[in-house]
XYZ file of N, CA and C in Angstrom:
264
model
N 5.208 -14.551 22.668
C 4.234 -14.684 21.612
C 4.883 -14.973 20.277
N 4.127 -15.218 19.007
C 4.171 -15.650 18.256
C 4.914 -14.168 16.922
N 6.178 -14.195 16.652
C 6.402 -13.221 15.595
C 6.727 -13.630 14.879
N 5.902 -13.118 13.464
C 5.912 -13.233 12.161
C 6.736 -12.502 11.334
N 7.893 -12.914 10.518
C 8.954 -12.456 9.997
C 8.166 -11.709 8.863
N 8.635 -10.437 8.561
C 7.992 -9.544 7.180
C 8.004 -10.456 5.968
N 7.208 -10.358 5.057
C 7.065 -11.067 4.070
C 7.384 -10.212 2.619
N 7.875 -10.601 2.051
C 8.229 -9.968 0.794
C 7.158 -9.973 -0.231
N 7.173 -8.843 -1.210
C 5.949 -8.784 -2.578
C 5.854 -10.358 -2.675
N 4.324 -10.293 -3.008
C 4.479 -11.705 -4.015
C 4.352 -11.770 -5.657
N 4.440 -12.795 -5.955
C 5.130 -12.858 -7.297
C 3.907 -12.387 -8.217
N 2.597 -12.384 -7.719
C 1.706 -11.706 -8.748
C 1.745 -10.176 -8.565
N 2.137 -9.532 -7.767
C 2.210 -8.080 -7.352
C 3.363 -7.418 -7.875
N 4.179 -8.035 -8.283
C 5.788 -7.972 -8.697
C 5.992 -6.779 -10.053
N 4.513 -7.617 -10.828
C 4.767 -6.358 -12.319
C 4.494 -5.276 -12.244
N 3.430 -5.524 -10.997
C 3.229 -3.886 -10.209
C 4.132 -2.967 -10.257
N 4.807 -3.193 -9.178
C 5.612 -2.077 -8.534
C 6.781 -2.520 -9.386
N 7.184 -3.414 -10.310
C 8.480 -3.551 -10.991
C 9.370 -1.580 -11.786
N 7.774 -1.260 -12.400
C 8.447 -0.032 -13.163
C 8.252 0.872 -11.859
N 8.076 0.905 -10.872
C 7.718 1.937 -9.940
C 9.512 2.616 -9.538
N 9.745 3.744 -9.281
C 10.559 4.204 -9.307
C 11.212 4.723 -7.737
N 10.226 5.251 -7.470
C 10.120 5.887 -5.516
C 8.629 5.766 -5.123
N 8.402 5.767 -4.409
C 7.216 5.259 -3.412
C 7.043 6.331 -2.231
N 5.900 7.048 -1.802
C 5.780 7.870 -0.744
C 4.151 7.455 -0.423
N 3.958 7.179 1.209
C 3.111 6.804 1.533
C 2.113 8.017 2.365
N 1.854 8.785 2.273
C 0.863 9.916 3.205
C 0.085 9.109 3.882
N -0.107 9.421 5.051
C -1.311 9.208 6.031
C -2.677 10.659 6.097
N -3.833 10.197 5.367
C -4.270 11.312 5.628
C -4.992 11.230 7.081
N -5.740 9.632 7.784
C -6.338 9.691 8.724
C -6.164 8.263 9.371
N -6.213 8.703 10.884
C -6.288 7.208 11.287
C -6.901 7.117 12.115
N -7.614 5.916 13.010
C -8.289 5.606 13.820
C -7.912 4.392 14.333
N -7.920 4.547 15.653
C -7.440 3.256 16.579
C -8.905 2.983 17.537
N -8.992 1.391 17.708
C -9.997 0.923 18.350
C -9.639 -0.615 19.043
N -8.722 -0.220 20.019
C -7.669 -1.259 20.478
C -7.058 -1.930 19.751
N -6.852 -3.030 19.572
C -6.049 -3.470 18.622
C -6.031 -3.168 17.130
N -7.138 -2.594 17.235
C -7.501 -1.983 15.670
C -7.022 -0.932 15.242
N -6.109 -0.883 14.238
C -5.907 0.413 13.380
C -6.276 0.560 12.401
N -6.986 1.642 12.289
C -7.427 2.307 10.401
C -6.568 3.126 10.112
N -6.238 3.239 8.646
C -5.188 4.041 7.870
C -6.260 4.909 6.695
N -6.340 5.929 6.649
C -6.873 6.061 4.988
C -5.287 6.991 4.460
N -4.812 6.215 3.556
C -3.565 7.144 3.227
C -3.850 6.955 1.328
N -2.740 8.241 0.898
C -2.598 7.638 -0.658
C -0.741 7.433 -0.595
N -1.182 6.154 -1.636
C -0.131 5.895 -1.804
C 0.190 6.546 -3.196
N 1.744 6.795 -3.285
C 2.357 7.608 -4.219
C 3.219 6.969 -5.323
N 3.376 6.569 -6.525
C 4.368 6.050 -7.081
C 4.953 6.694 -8.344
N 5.931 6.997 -8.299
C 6.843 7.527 -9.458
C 7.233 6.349 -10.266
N 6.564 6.812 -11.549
C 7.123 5.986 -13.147
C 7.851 6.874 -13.583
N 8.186 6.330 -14.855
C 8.586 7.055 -15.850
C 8.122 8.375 -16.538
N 6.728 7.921 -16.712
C 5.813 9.106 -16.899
C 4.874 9.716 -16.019
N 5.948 9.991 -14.871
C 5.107 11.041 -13.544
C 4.927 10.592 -12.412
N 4.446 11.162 -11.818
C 3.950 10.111 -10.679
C 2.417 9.991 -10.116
N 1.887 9.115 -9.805
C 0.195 8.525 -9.980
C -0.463 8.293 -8.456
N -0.978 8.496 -7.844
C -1.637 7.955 -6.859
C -2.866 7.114 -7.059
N -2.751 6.720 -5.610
C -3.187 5.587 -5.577
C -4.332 5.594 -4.251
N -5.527 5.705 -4.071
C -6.001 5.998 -2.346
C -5.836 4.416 -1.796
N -5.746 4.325 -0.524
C -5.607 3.152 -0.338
C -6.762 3.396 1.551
N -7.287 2.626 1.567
C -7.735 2.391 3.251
C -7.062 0.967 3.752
N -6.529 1.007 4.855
C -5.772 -0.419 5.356
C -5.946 -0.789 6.820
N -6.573 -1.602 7.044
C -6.737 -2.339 8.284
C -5.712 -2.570 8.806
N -5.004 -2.408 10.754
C -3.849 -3.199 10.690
C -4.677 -3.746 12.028
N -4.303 -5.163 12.754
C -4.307 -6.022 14.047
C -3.174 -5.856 14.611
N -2.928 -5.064 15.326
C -1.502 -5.295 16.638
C -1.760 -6.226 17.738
N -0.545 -7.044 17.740
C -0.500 -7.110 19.112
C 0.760 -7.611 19.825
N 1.159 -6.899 20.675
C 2.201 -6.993 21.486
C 3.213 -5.979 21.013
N 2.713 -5.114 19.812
C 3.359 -4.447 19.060
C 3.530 -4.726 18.014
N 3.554 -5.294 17.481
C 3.800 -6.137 16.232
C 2.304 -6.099 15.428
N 2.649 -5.807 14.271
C 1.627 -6.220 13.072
C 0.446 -7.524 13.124
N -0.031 -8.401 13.097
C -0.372 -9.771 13.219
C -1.063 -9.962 11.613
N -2.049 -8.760 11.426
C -2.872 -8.773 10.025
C -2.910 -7.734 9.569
N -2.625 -7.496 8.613
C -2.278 -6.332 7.370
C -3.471 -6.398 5.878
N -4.788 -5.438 6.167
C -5.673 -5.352 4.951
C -5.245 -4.286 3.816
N -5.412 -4.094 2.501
C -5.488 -3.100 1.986
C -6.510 -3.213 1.368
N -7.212 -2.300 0.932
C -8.422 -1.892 -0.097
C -7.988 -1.011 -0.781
N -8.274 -1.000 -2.249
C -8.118 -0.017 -2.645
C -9.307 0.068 -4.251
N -9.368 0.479 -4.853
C -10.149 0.328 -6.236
C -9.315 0.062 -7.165
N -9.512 -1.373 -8.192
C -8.624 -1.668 -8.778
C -8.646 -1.076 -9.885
N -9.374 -0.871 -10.428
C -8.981 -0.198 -11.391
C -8.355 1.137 -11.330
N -8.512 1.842 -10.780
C -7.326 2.791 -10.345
C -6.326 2.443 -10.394
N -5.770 1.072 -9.331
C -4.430 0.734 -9.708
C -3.970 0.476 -10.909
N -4.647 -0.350 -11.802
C -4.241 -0.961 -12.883
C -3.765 0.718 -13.638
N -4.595 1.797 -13.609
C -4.886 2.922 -14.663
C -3.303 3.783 -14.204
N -2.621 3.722 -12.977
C -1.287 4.058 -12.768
C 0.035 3.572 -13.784
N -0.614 2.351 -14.377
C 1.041 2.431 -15.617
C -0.036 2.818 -16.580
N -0.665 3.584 -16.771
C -1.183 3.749 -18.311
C -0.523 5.162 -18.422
N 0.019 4.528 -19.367
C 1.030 6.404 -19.945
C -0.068 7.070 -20.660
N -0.681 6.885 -21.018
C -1.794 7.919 -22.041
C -2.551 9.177 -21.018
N -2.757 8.364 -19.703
C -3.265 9.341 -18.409
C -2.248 10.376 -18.185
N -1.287 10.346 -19.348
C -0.371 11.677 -18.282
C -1.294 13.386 -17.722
């Protein structure tokens, strides 16, 4: 079958995680429905000023083992509100 080499950030996501410091991903729940996996996890990121979460829910498609399609959802503005230093 067909494997797809990991893909690196892309260049609009970049200023994102640029000040991010360490990264910890929790799984709080998952659900499988054959090839289907659900994730609801938060994601974790350490700045400068603390560290911020993030909830995230993520779709994954396996098959053969392998990844094939990778969703995330999350609320953006939440993300954006993670470099705001004033939220400390």
């Amino acid at each position: 079958g067909h494997r797809a080499r990991p893909r690196r950030c892309s260049r609009g996501a970049r200023p994102f995680f640029a000040p991010i410091h360490e990264n910890e991903f929790p799984i709080l729940r998952k659900a499988v429905d054959g090839p289907v996996v659900f994730l609801e996890r938060l994601d974790r990121h350490r700045l400068d000023h603390g560290w911020r979460a993030l909830p995230v829910n993520s779709v994954f498609e396996v098959d053969d083992g392998l990844i094939t399609e990778w969703r995330d959802h999350f609320d953006l503005t939440t993300a954006v509100k993670i470099h705001d230093t004033s939220a400390v």
